[in-house]
Coordinates of C-alpha atoms and ligand atoms in Angstrom, one line a residue:
X1 CA 97.4 90.1 98.5
X2 CA 98.6 93.5 98.2
X3 CA 99.9 95.1 101.3
X4 CA 99.4 98.6 102.5
X5 CA 101.3 100.8 105.0
X6 CA 100.9 104.3 106.3
X7 CA 102.8 106.5 108.8
X8 CA 102.2 109.8 110.5
X9 CA 104.7 111.0 113.2
X10 CA 108.0 112.7 113.5
X11 CA 110.4 110.3 111.8
X12 CA 111.6 110.3 108.2
X13 CA 108.7 108.5 106.6
X14 CA 110.3 106.8 103.6
X15 CA 112.4 104.4 105.6
X16 CA 109.5 103.4 107.7
X17 CA 107.3 102.8 104.7
X18 CA 110.0 100.8 102.9
X19 CA 110.8 98.7 106.0
X20 CA 107.1 98.0 106.4
X21 CA 106.7 97.1 102.7
X22 CA 109.6 94.7 103.0
X23 CA 107.8 92.9 105.7
X24 CA 104.7 92.7 103.6
X25 CA 106.4 91.6 100.4
X26 CA 105.0 88.1 100.9
X27 CA 101.6 89.7 99.9
X28 CA 102.7 90.5 96.4
X29 CA 105.6 91.7 94.4
X30 CA 104.2 92.9 91.0
X31 CA 105.0 96.6 91.8
X32 CA 105.5 98.9 94.8
X33 CA 105.0 102.6 95.4
X34 CA 104.9 105.2 98.1
X35 CA 103.4 108.7 98.4
X36 CA 104.9 111.2 100.9
X37 CA 103.7 114.6 102.0
X38 CA 106.0 117.4 100.5
X39 CA 105.9 121.1 101.3
X40 CA 103.4 122.0 98.6
X41 CA 102.3 118.7 97.2
X42 CA 102.3 114.9 97.6
X43 CA 105.2 113.3 95.9
X44 CA 104.7 109.8 94.5
X45 CA 107.3 107.2 93.6
X46 CA 106.5 103.9 92.0
X47 CA 108.3 101.0 90.3
X48 CA 107.4 97.8 88.5
X49 CA 108.5 94.5 90.1
X50 CA 110.0 93.9 93.4
X51 CA 110.5 96.4 96.2
X52 CA 114.2 96.7 95.5
X53 CA 113.3 98.5 92.3
X54 CA 111.4 101.1 94.3
X55 CA 114.3 101.4 96.7
X56 CA 116.6 102.2 93.8
X57 CA 114.1 104.7 92.4
X58 CA 113.8 106.4 95.8
X59 CA 117.6 106.8 96.1
X60 CA 117.6 109.1 93.1
X61 CA 115.0 111.4 94.7
X62 CA 116.2 111.4 98.4
X63 CA 116.5 115.2 98.7
X64 CA 112.8 115.6 97.8
X65 CA 111.5 113.6 100.8
X66 CA 114.2 113.8 103.4
X67 CA 112.0 116.0 105.7
X68 CA 108.8 114.2 105.1
X69 CA 107.0 112.6 108.1
X70 CA 103.7 111.5 106.6
X71 CA 103.1 109.0 103.9
X72 CA 101.5 105.8 102.6
X73 CA 102.9 102.8 100.7
X74 CA 101.8 99.8 98.7
X75 CA 103.0 96.5 97.5
X76 CA 100.9 95.0 94.7
X77 CA 99.6 91.6 93.6
X78 CA 97.8 92.6 90.3
X79 CA 94.1 91.9 90.1
X80 CA 92.9 94.6 87.7
X81 CA 95.4 95.8 85.1
X82 CA 98.8 94.6 84.2
X83 CA 101.7 94.8 86.7
X84 CA 103.2 98.0 85.4
X85 CA 104.0 101.5 86.8
X86 CA 100.8 103.0 85.6
X87 CA 98.7 100.5 87.6
X88 CA 101.1 100.6 90.6
X89 CA 99.6 102.3 93.7
X90 CA 99.4 104.9 95.1
X91 CA 96.5 106.3 92.9
X92 CA 95.3 109.8 92.8
X93 CA 92.4 112.0 91.8
X94 CA 92.7 114.2 88.7
X95 CA 94.7 117.0 90.5
X96 CA 96.9 114.6 92.5
X97 CA 96.0 116.1 95.8
X98 CA 94.1 113.1 97.1
X99 CA 96.2 109.9 97.2
X100 CA 95.2 106.4 98.2
X101 CA 96.5 102.9 98.6
X102 CA 94.2 99.9 98.5
X103 CA 94.2 96.2 99.2
X104 CA 91.2 94.2 97.9
X105 CA 88.8 94.3 95.0
X106 CA 86.2 97.0 94.3
X107 CA 83.4 95.0 92.7
X108 CA 81.4 97.9 91.3
X109 CA 84.3 99.9 90.0
X110 CA 83.0 99.9 86.4
X111 CA 79.7 101.5 87.5
X112 CA 81.6 104.0 89.7
X113 CA 84.0 104.7 86.9
X114 CA 81.2 105.4 84.4
X115 CA 79.5 107.8 86.9
X116 CA 82.8 109.6 87.8
X117 CA 83.8 110.0 84.1
X118 CA 80.6 111.8 83.5
X119 CA 81.6 114.2 86.2
X120 CA 85.0 114.8 84.6
X121 CA 87.3 112.2 86.2
X122 CA 90.2 111.3 84.0
X123 CA 91.3 107.7 84.5
X124 CA 94.9 106.8 83.9
X125 CA 95.2 103.2 85.1
X126 CA 93.2 100.0 84.5
X127 CA 92.8 99.4 88.2
X128 CA 89.6 99.2 90.2
X129 CA 91.3 101.4 92.9
X130 CA 91.5 104.5 90.9
X131 CA 87.7 104.8 91.0
X132 CA 87.9 105.1 94.7
X133 CA 90.5 107.8 94.5
X134 CA 88.2 109.9 92.3
X135 CA 85.2 109.1 94.3
X136 CA 86.6 110.2 97.6
X137 CA 88.1 113.3 95.9
X138 CA 84.7 114.4 94.5
X139 CA 83.0 114.0 97.9
X140 CA 86.0 115.8 99.6
X141 CA 85.6 118.8 97.2
X142 CA 82.1 119.3 98.8
X143 CA 82.8 118.4 102.4
X144 CA 86.5 119.5 102.9
X145 CA 86.5 116.8 105.5
X146 CA 88.7 113.9 104.6
X147 CA 87.2 111.4 107.2
X148 CA 83.7 112.3 106.1
X149 CA 84.6 111.9 102.4
X150 CA 86.0 108.5 103.1
X151 CA 83.0 107.5 105.2
X152 CA 80.5 108.6 102.5
X153 CA 82.6 107.0 99.7
X154 CA 82.5 103.6 101.5
X155 CA 78.7 103.7 101.4
X156 CA 79.0 103.6 97.6
X157 CA 81.8 101.0 97.3
X158 CA 81.0 97.3 97.0
X159 CA 83.7 94.7 97.5
X160 CA 86.6 94.2 99.8
X161 CA 89.1 96.8 100.8
X162 CA 91.7 98.1 103.2
X163 CA 92.3 101.8 102.3
X164 CA 94.7 104.4 103.5
X165 CA 94.1 107.9 102.3
X166 CA 96.0 111.3 102.4
X167 CA 95.3 114.7 101.0
X168 CA 97.7 117.6 100.4
X169 CA 95.4 120.0 102.2
X170 CA 95.8 117.9 105.4
X171 CA 99.4 118.0 106.5
X172 CA 98.6 116.3 109.8
X173 CA 96.0 113.7 108.9
X174 CA 95.8 110.1 107.6
X175 CA 92.5 108.2 107.2
X176 CA 92.2 104.5 107.0
X177 CA 89.3 102.0 106.7
X178 CA 88.6 98.4 105.9
X179 CA 86.0 95.8 104.9
X180 CA 86.8 92.1 104.5
X181 CA 90.6 92.8 104.3
X182 CA 93.0 93.0 107.2
X183 CA 94.2 96.3 108.7
X184 CA 95.6 97.4 112.0
X185 CA 97.0 100.7 113.5
X186 CA 100.2 100.7 115.5
X187 CA 100.3 103.2 118.3
X188 CA 103.5 104.9 119.2
X189 CA 104.5 108.1 121.0
X190 CA 103.2 111.0 118.8
X191 CA 103.2 108.6 115.9
X192 CA 100.9 106.1 114.3
X193 CA 101.4 103.3 111.8
X194 CA 98.9 101.6 109.5
X195 CA 99.6 98.2 108.0
X196 CA 98.0 95.1 106.5
X197 CA 99.9 92.9 108.9
X198 CA 101.8 93.0 112.2
X199 CA 105.4 92.4 111.0
X200 CA 105.3 95.9 109.3
X201 CA 104.7 97.7 112.6
X202 CA 106.3 95.4 115.2
X203 CA 109.9 96.9 114.9
X204 CA 108.4 100.3 116.1
X205 CA 105.6 99.4 118.5
X206 CA 103.8 96.5 120.1
X207 CA 100.7 98.5 120.9
X208 CA 98.1 98.2 118.2
X209 CA 94.4 98.4 117.4
X210 CA 92.8 96.0 114.9
X211 CA 90.1 97.7 112.8
X212 CA 86.8 95.9 112.4
X213 CA 84.9 96.0 109.1
X214 CA 83.4 99.4 108.2
X215 CA 85.3 101.3 111.0
X216 CA 87.2 104.4 109.9
X217 CA 90.2 105.7 111.8
X218 CA 91.6 109.2 111.6
X219 CA 95.2 109.7 112.7
X220 CA 97.0 112.9 113.5
X221 CA 100.4 113.1 115.0
X222 CA 99.1 113.0 118.5
X223 CA 95.6 111.7 118.3
X224 CA 93.5 108.9 116.9
X225 CA 89.7 108.9 116.4
X226 CA 87.6 105.9 115.5
X227 CA 84.1 106.0 114.0
X228 CA 81.6 103.6 112.6
X229 CA 80.0 103.7 109.2
X230 CA 77.3 106.1 110.5
X231 CA 79.9 108.5 111.9
X232 CA 79.4 107.6 115.6
X233 CA 82.6 107.8 117.6
X234 CA 83.7 104.4 119.0
X235 CA 86.0 103.4 121.9
X236 CA 89.5 102.5 120.8
X237 CA 90.7 99.0 121.9
X238 CA 94.5 99.2 121.9
X239 CA 96.1 95.9 122.7
X240 CA 99.7 94.7 123.3
X241 CA 100.7 92.3 120.6
X242 CA 102.3 89.1 121.7
X243 CA 105.0 89.5 119.1
X244 CA 108.8 90.1 119.1
X245 CA 110.5 91.7 116.1
X246 CA 112.0 88.9 114.1
X247 CA 115.0 89.3 112.0
X248 CA 114.1 87.3 108.9
X249 CA 117.4 85.7 108.0
X250 CA 118.2 82.9 105.6
X251 CA 120.7 81.6 108.2
X252 CA 123.2 80.7 105.5
X253 CA 120.8 78.9 103.2
X254 CA 120.5 80.1 99.7
X255 CA 116.7 80.5 99.9
X256 CA 114.1 80.8 102.7
X257 CA 112.4 77.7 101.2
X258 CA 115.5 75.5 101.8
X259 CA 115.8 76.9 105.3
X260 CA 112.1 76.3 106.1
X261 CA 112.4 72.7 104.8
X262 CA 115.3 72.2 107.2
X263 CA 113.3 73.6 110.1
X264 CA 110.7 70.9 109.9
X265 CA 112.0 68.5 112.5
X266 CA 112.0 71.3 115.1
X267 CA 108.6 72.5 113.9
X268 CA 107.2 69.0 114.6
X269 CA 108.8 68.9 118.0
X270 CA 107.2 72.3 118.7
X271 CA 103.7 71.2 117.7
X272 CA 104.0 68.1 119.9
X273 CA 105.2 70.0 123.0
X274 CA 102.5 70.0 125.7
X275 CA 100.2 67.8 123.7
X276 CA 101.9 64.5 123.2
X277 CA 103.8 63.7 126.4
X278 CA 104.3 60.0 126.0
X279 CA 103.0 57.0 124.1
X280 CA 101.1 55.9 127.2
X281 CA 99.3 59.1 128.1
X282 CA 96.3 60.6 126.3
X283 CA 96.8 63.5 123.9
X284 CA 96.1 66.8 125.6
X285 CA 94.3 69.2 123.3
X286 CA 92.7 71.9 125.5
X287 CA 92.4 74.1 122.4
X288 CA 89.4 72.0 121.3
X289 CA 86.5 73.7 123.1
X290 CA 83.7 71.2 122.1
X291 CA 82.7 69.3 125.2
X292 CA 83.5 65.6 125.4
X293 CA 79.8 64.5 125.1
X294 CA 79.4 66.5 121.9
X295 CA 82.6 65.0 120.6
X296 CA 81.5 61.5 121.5
X297 CA 78.4 61.9 119.4
X298 CA 79.9 63.8 116.6
X299 CA 79.3 62.1 113.3
X300 CA 80.0 64.7 110.7
X301 CA 83.0 67.0 110.0
X302 CA 83.6 69.4 107.1
X303 CA 87.1 70.7 106.4
X304 CA 87.6 73.7 104.2
X305 CA 90.9 75.1 102.9
X306 CA 92.8 76.1 99.8
X307 CA 96.0 75.0 98.0
X308 CA 98.5 73.3 100.2
X309 CA 96.2 73.6 103.2
X310 CA 93.6 71.7 101.2
X311 CA 96.1 68.9 100.7
X312 CA 96.7 68.8 104.5
X313 CA 92.9 68.7 104.9
X314 CA 92.7 65.7 102.6
X315 CA 95.1 63.8 104.7
X316 CA 93.1 65.0 107.8
X317 CA 90.0 63.4 106.3
X318 CA 91.8 60.1 105.8
X319 CA 93.1 59.9 109.3
X320 CA 90.0 61.2 111.1
X321 CA 87.9 58.6 109.2
X322 CA 90.4 55.9 109.9
X323 CA 91.0 56.7 113.6
X324 CA 87.6 58.0 114.7
X325 CA 85.1 56.5 112.2
X326 CA 83.6 60.0 111.7
X327 CA 82.5 60.9 108.2
X328 CA 84.5 63.9 106.8
X329 CA 83.8 66.0 103.8
X330 CA 86.5 68.3 102.4
X331 CA 86.1 71.0 99.9
X332 CA 88.1 73.9 98.4
X333 CA 86.8 77.0 100.2
X334 CA 86.2 78.8 96.8
X335 CA 83.7 76.1 95.9
X336 CA 82.1 75.7 99.3
X337 CA 81.0 79.3 99.5
X338 CA 79.0 79.4 96.3
X339 CA 76.7 76.4 96.8
X340 CA 74.0 75.3 99.2
X341 CA 76.1 73.4 101.7
X342 CA 74.5 71.1 104.2
X343 CA 76.0 72.5 107.4
X344 CA 74.3 72.8 110.7
X345 CA 74.9 73.0 114.5
X346 CA 75.7 69.3 114.6
X347 CA 78.6 69.7 112.1
X348 CA 82.1 70.5 113.2
X349 CA 83.7 72.7 110.6
X350 CA 87.4 72.9 110.4
X351 CA 89.1 75.7 108.5
X352 CA 92.8 75.2 107.7
X353 CA 95.0 78.1 106.7
X354 CA 98.7 79.0 107.0
X355 CA 97.9 82.7 106.9
X356 CA 94.5 82.7 108.5
X357 CA 93.6 85.5 106.0
X358 CA 92.7 83.6 102.8
X359 CA 89.5 85.3 101.7
X360 CA 87.7 82.2 100.4
X361 CA 88.3 80.2 103.6
X362 CA 87.4 83.2 105.8
X363 CA 84.1 83.6 104.0
X364 CA 83.4 79.8 104.2
X365 CA 84.0 79.7 107.9
X366 CA 81.8 82.8 108.5
X367 CA 79.0 81.0 106.5
X368 CA 79.4 77.9 108.6
X369 CA 79.3 79.9 111.8
X370 CA 76.2 81.6 110.7
X371 CA 74.6 78.2 110.3
X372 CA 75.5 77.4 113.9
X373 CA 78.4 75.0 113.3
X374 CA 81.3 74.9 115.8
X375 CA 84.3 76.3 113.9
X376 CA 87.8 75.0 114.6
X377 CA 90.7 76.8 113.0
X378 CA 94.1 75.3 112.3
X379 CA 96.4 78.1 111.5
X380 CA 100.0 79.4 111.7
X381 CA 98.7 82.9 112.6
X382 CA 96.9 82.9 115.9
X383 CA 96.4 86.7 115.5
X384 CA 94.6 86.4 112.1
X385 CA 91.1 87.1 111.0
X386 CA 90.2 83.4 110.9
X387 CA 91.6 82.9 114.4
X388 CA 89.4 85.8 115.6
X389 CA 86.3 83.9 114.2
X390 CA 87.3 80.6 115.7
X391 CA 85.3 78.7 118.4
X392 CA 88.3 76.5 118.8
X393 CA 91.8 77.5 117.7
X394 CA 94.8 75.2 117.1
X395 CA 97.8 77.3 116.4
X396 CA 100.4 75.2 114.5
X397 CA 103.4 77.2 115.7
X398 CA 105.6 76.7 112.6
X399 CA 107.0 80.2 112.9
X400 CA 107.0 82.8 110.2
X401 CA 107.1 81.2 106.7
X402 CA 108.7 83.5 104.3
X403 CA 108.9 81.4 101.2
X404 CA 105.7 81.7 99.1
X405 CA 105.7 77.9 98.6
X406 CA 104.4 76.4 101.9
X407 CA 106.6 73.7 103.4
X408 CA 106.9 73.8 107.2
X409 CA 103.4 75.1 107.7
X410 CA 102.1 72.1 105.8
X411 CA 103.9 69.6 108.0
X412 CA 102.8 71.5 111.1
X413 CA 99.2 71.3 109.8
X414 CA 99.5 67.6 109.2
X415 CA 100.9 67.0 112.7
X416 CA 98.0 69.0 114.2
X417 CA 95.5 66.8 112.3
X418 CA 97.2 63.7 113.7
X419 CA 96.9 65.1 117.2
X420 CA 93.3 66.0 116.7
X421 CA 92.4 62.6 115.2
X422 CA 94.1 60.7 118.0
X423 CA 92.5 63.1 120.6
X424 CA 89.0 62.4 119.2
X425 CA 89.7 58.7 118.9
X426 CA 90.7 58.5 122.5
X427 CA 87.5 60.2 123.5
X428 CA 85.3 58.1 121.2
X429 CA 87.2 55.0 122.1
X430 CA 87.6 54.0 118.4
X431 CA 91.2 52.8 118.4
X432 CA 92.8 49.9 120.3
X433 CA 95.3 50.8 123.0
X434 CA 98.0 48.9 120.9
X435 CA 97.3 51.0 117.8
X436 CA 97.3 54.2 119.9
X437 CA 100.6 53.2 121.6
X438 CA 102.2 52.5 118.2
X439 CA 101.1 55.6 116.5
X440 CA 102.1 57.9 119.3
X441 CA 105.5 56.3 119.8
X442 CA 106.2 56.5 116.1
X443 CA 105.1 60.1 115.9
X444 CA 107.7 61.1 118.4
X445 CA 110.4 59.6 116.1
X446 CA 109.3 61.5 113.0
X447 CA 111.6 64.5 113.5
X448 CA 114.6 62.2 113.7
X449 CA 113.5 60.4 110.5
X450 CA 113.2 63.7 108.7
X451 CA 116.6 64.7 109.9
X452 CA 117.9 61.5 108.3
X453 CA 116.3 62.4 105.0
X454 CA 117.8 65.9 105.1
X455 CA 121.3 64.5 105.8
X456 CA 121.0 62.7 102.4
X457 CA 119.7 65.6 100.5
X458 CA 122.6 65.5 98.0
X459 CA 121.3 62.3 96.4
X460 CA 117.8 63.9 96.1
X461 CA 119.5 66.9 94.5
X462 CA 121.2 64.7 91.9
X463 CA 117.9 63.1 91.1
X464 CA 116.1 66.5 90.8
X465 CA 118.8 67.8 88.4
X466 CA 118.5 64.7 86.3
X467 CA 114.9 65.5 85.5
X468 CA 115.1 69.3 85.6
X469 CA 114.7 69.8 81.9
X470 CA 111.4 68.0 81.6
X471 CA 108.3 69.8 80.4
X472 CA 105.9 67.7 82.4
X473 CA 106.0 65.6 85.6
X474 CA 103.5 63.1 87.0
X475 CA 103.3 62.0 90.7
X476 CA 101.3 58.9 91.5
X477 CA 100.2 57.4 94.8
X478 CA 97.3 55.6 96.4
X479 CA 95.4 55.9 99.7
X480 CA 96.7 58.2 102.3
X481 CA 99.6 59.5 100.0
X482 CA 97.4 60.5 97.1
X483 CA 97.3 64.1 98.7
X484 CA 101.1 63.8 99.0
X485 CA 101.2 63.3 95.2
X486 CA 99.0 66.4 94.7
X487 CA 101.2 68.5 97.1
X488 CA 104.4 67.3 95.4
X489 CA 103.0 68.3 92.1
X490 CA 101.8 71.7 93.4
X491 CA 105.3 72.4 94.9
X492 CA 107.0 71.7 91.6
X493 CA 104.4 73.7 89.5
X494 CA 104.6 76.8 91.7
X495 CA 108.3 77.2 91.9
X496 CA 109.6 75.7 88.6
X497 CA 106.6 76.3 86.3
X498 CA 106.8 72.7 85.1
X499 CA 103.4 71.2 84.3
X500 CA 103.1 68.7 87.1
X501 CA 100.1 66.7 88.1
X502 CA 99.3 64.3 90.9
X503 CA 97.1 61.3 90.2
X504 CA 95.6 58.4 92.3
X505 CA 97.7 55.7 90.5
X506 CA 94.6 53.6 89.9
X507 CA 93.2 56.4 87.7
X508 CA 96.2 56.4 85.3
X509 CA 94.6 53.7 83.1
X510 CA 91.4 55.8 82.8
X511 CA 93.0 58.4 80.7
X512 CA 96.3 60.0 81.8
X513 CA 98.3 56.9 80.7
X514 CA 97.8 58.1 77.1
X515 CA 100.3 60.9 77.9
X516 CA 103.1 58.5 78.9
X517 CA 106.2 58.0 76.7
X518 CA 109.9 58.0 77.1
X519 CA 110.0 61.7 77.9
X520 CA 107.6 61.6 80.9
X521 CA 108.9 61.3 84.5
X522 CA 106.5 59.4 86.7
X523 CA 107.2 59.5 90.4
X524 CA 105.6 56.7 92.5
X525 CA 105.1 57.4 96.2
X526 CA 105.5 53.7 97.1
X527 CA 105.2 53.5 100.8
X528 CA 104.8 50.0 102.4
X529 CA 101.3 49.1 103.5
X530 CA 97.8 48.3 102.2
X531 CA 98.2 49.7 98.7
X532 CA 101.9 48.9 98.1
X533 CA 101.4 46.0 95.7
X534 CA 98.6 47.7 93.8
X535 CA 100.8 50.8 93.3
X536 CA 103.6 48.6 92.2
X537 CA 101.4 47.1 89.5
X538 CA 100.3 50.6 88.4
X539 CA 104.0 51.5 88.2
X540 CA 104.6 48.5 86.0
X541 CA 101.9 49.7 83.7
X542 CA 103.5 53.1 83.4
X543 CA 106.9 51.5 82.8
X544 CA 105.4 49.4 80.0
X545 CA 104.6 52.7 78.3
X546 CA 108.3 53.7 78.6
X547 CA 107.8 56.4 81.2
X548 CA 110.9 57.5 83.2
X549 CA 110.1 55.8 86.5
X550 CA 111.2 57.2 89.9
X551 CA 110.3 55.6 93.2
X552 CA 110.0 57.3 96.6
X553 CA 109.9 54.4 99.0
X554 CA 110.6 52.9 102.4
X555 CA 110.9 49.4 100.8
X556 CA 114.1 47.6 100.4
X557 CA 112.6 45.3 97.8
X558 CA 115.3 44.3 95.3
X559 CA 112.9 44.0 92.4
X560 CA 112.3 47.8 92.4
X561 CA 115.7 48.2 90.8
X562 CA 114.4 46.7 87.5
X563 CA 111.4 48.9 87.5
X564 CA 112.8 52.3 88.5
X565 CA 115.6 54.4 87.1
X566 CA 115.9 56.4 90.4
X567 CA 115.0 55.2 93.8
X568 CA 114.8 57.7 96.7
X569 CA 114.9 55.8 99.9
X570 CA 113.2 57.1 103.1
X571 CA 113.3 55.7 106.6
X572 CA 110.7 53.1 107.5
X573 CA 107.4 54.2 109.0
X574 CA 104.0 52.9 109.4
X575 CA 101.6 53.6 106.5
X576 CA 99.3 56.0 108.4
X577 CA 102.2 58.3 109.3
X578 CA 104.0 58.0 106.0
X579 CA 102.7 61.4 104.5
X580 CA 104.9 63.2 107.1
X581 CA 108.0 61.5 105.7
X582 CA 107.2 61.2 102.0
X583 CA 106.6 64.9 101.6
X584 CA 110.2 65.9 102.5
X585 CA 112.0 64.5 99.4
X586 CA 109.2 66.0 97.2
X587 CA 109.8 69.4 98.7
X588 CA 113.5 69.0 98.0
X589 CA 112.9 67.8 94.4
X590 CA 110.8 70.8 93.7
X591 CA 113.3 73.1 95.3
X592 CA 116.4 71.7 93.5
X593 CA 114.7 71.6 90.1
X594 CA 113.7 75.3 90.5
X595 CA 117.1 76.2 91.8
X596 CA 118.8 74.4 88.9
X597 CA 116.6 76.2 86.4
X598 CA 117.4 79.5 88.1
X599 CA 113.9 80.4 89.1
X600 CA 113.0 82.8 91.8
X601 CA 112.3 80.1 94.4
X602 CA 111.1 82.2 97.3
X603 CA 108.9 84.6 95.2
X604 CA 107.6 82.7 92.2
X605 CA 105.9 84.7 89.5
X606 CA 102.2 85.5 89.8
X607 CA 101.9 84.2 93.4
X608 CA 101.5 85.8 96.8
X609 CA 101.7 84.3 100.3
X610 CA 98.4 85.6 101.5
X611 CA 95.4 85.5 99.2
X612 CA 93.0 88.0 100.5
X613 CA 90.9 88.3 97.4
X614 CA 88.2 85.8 96.3
Ligands
F6R1 C1 101.2 76.7 98.1 C2 100.6 77.7 98.9 C3 99.2 78.0 98.6 C4 98.4 78.2 99.9 C5 97.0 78.7 99.7 C6 96.2 78.8 100.9 O1 102.6 76.5 98.4 O2 101.2 78.3 99.7 O3 98.6 77.1 97.8 O4 98.4 77.0 100.6 O5 97.0 79.9 99.0 O6 96.8 79.7 101.8 P1 96.5 79.6 103.4 O7 97.0 78.3 103.9 O8 97.3 80.8 103.9 O9 95.0 79.7 103.6

């Protein structure tokens, strides 16, 4: 959350900063701002809301910065202080000569603020960041050395940060540092780029250096110096990034979310390539670095994740327990990290994350590693902080997901769990060859089945529009699709702001049924299998309370027509694979409701794609 960029070189800085921020807008869009070196002072431009507002503001001032070649920029996801211009970064010291941008949270900012106010600092914003600007400025006034001022300031700061700092005295200098927040430096010819993430620098250079925690980098137009927290100079590890610039295009779709939903059949094919060759051959998963004997004896797994990735993890638990007979605990990372967890070197800990940067999950896997567990990461970003911590790494290869609401990365995570569960079952010999054959052959057909659903999306759109004006929405399921109900509800909540909840259908009668009346839509994820009849009875109970019943089903049962006012049919599939199919109409329902209501589908309010604060 929040993205920072910086540039020092010979090109016009504002375009580079704006292009970089555009690539980082997935990290927040509450406000944006840039600071650029002018002849006599640093000029700052800020705007509330999306980056386009800053771009318009900058157009008005273009003569002021046209020769400027040094600057920093920020895109904000508000943590401390409302999302307005005053709280927008960059922030400055009293005199405006020292300017910073920050991603993270300064935990001791109140103490720092009190101390700095006594010294005469005048705070203008409600942000935690401003304390850091004043702090560095006070130290700089004594040292006149910007790097040293940043280094000494970081000794006093508690919390997480990626910082980029400039000073009007230093027309050829940019300083950056980080702790528990991502930051890298792009290396060009007589130019350097600073950014929270690769896409901001990749159009300009593929050569980059990732900063480690507490390292401080000083950039001039033709040199880069790296030091540690004690001021000792360090060797610089510049690597070539395995990235190509990607033009992020909607390819004719109205929103990235709709495009990403449509990409899912190919995403699945991509995940399967090289791993699932045929229904007769064993799964190949060289990414798992645990040796086969350890895997054979493994009897405990913990999976940690947040949000949509947590729902993928819940299905992961279901299939690993079913296929392999290994006991699996799952937990939201934010809960895991603040209790005494029973984790040891005999536990396999799996972290699941689209971004690979989610702060809670990152902390959780570091804790597990410290206790000696083997850490396996399933992520869409093989270059992320989590990937760098992994003992085993399964990249899900879904491609860049722009829409804040996760769709294709979820499906890719699910497929990775199926591959992992089958791989372990084959090693542990816990599934019959018939069951293995059937599941593998049917997995290969999933992309086609999803294509079938997508070709009928107009009927799903009609259904979505029929219920679009509801205030609440309930999703029910049992067994392996209970997490599908949770994920369906999450998708609807996050992009339409409708109060949606997923329940295990058997729990309805223990309380939630009290909410049912003729205004409440209840969607039953009624896939054929072990819990079909039970869920049908639960749906009858809801219907008896006059709820507006919708079925998502692969059953052709005629009697469903009496029970449900809408029936969304999906292709037939065995129960254990059904979450891969059932999720697609739910993504489409959420999408079409939000679109019908005129919501900002790709950038819903208050959210960010990468949650790098705890
Ligand atoms: C929902 C969504 C979030 C993320 C969550 C974890 O559509 O995108 O709930 O799933 O913030 O993010 P990652 O997977 O990047 O760790």
